[in-house]
XYZ file of C-alpha atoms in Angstrom:
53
model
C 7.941 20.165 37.032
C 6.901 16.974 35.092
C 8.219 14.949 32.468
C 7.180 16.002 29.066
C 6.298 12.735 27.002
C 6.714 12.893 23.374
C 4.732 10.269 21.659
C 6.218 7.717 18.915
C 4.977 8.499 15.607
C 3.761 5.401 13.942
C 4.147 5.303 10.235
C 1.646 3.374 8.773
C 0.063 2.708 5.342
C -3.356 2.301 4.031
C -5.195 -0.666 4.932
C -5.971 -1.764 0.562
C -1.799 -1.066 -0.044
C 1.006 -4.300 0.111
C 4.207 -4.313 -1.502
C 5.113 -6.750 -4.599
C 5.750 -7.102 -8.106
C 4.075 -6.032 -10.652
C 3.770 -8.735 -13.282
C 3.200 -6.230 -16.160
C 6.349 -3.444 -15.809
C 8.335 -5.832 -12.945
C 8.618 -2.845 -10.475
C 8.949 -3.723 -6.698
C 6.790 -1.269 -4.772
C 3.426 -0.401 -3.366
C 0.413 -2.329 -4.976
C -2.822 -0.982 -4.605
C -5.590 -3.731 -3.984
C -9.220 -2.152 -5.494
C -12.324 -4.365 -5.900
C -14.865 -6.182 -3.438
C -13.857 -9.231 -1.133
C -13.422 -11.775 -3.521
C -13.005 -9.920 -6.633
C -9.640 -7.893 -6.018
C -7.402 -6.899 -8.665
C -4.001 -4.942 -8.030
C -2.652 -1.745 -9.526
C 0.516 -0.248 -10.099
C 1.095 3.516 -9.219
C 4.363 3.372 -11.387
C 2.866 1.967 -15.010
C -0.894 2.847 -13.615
C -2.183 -0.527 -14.884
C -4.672 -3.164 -13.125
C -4.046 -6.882 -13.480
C -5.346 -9.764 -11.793
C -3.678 -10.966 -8.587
């Protein structure tokens, strides 16, 4: 019989998500990055508000 390989389960996050501050309620946490190249503006999932970065 063979060896059964389990694979690694890679957690990863979506690709317009980083992690900071939000200037406007000071939570630490995701930040959302919407907008085209150039343009960008953040948004926080807790208080649900944009700002610039």
């Amino acid at each position: 019989m063979g060896r059964r390989k389990s694979q690694k389960i890679i957690k990863t996050t979506p690709k317009n998500v980083t992690t900071g501050m939000c200037p406007l309620c000071k939570t630490i946490g995701r930040i959302f990055i919407i907008g085209v190249v150039g343009k960008e503006r953040g948004k926080c999932p807790s208080c649900n508000q944009e700002f610039d970065l």
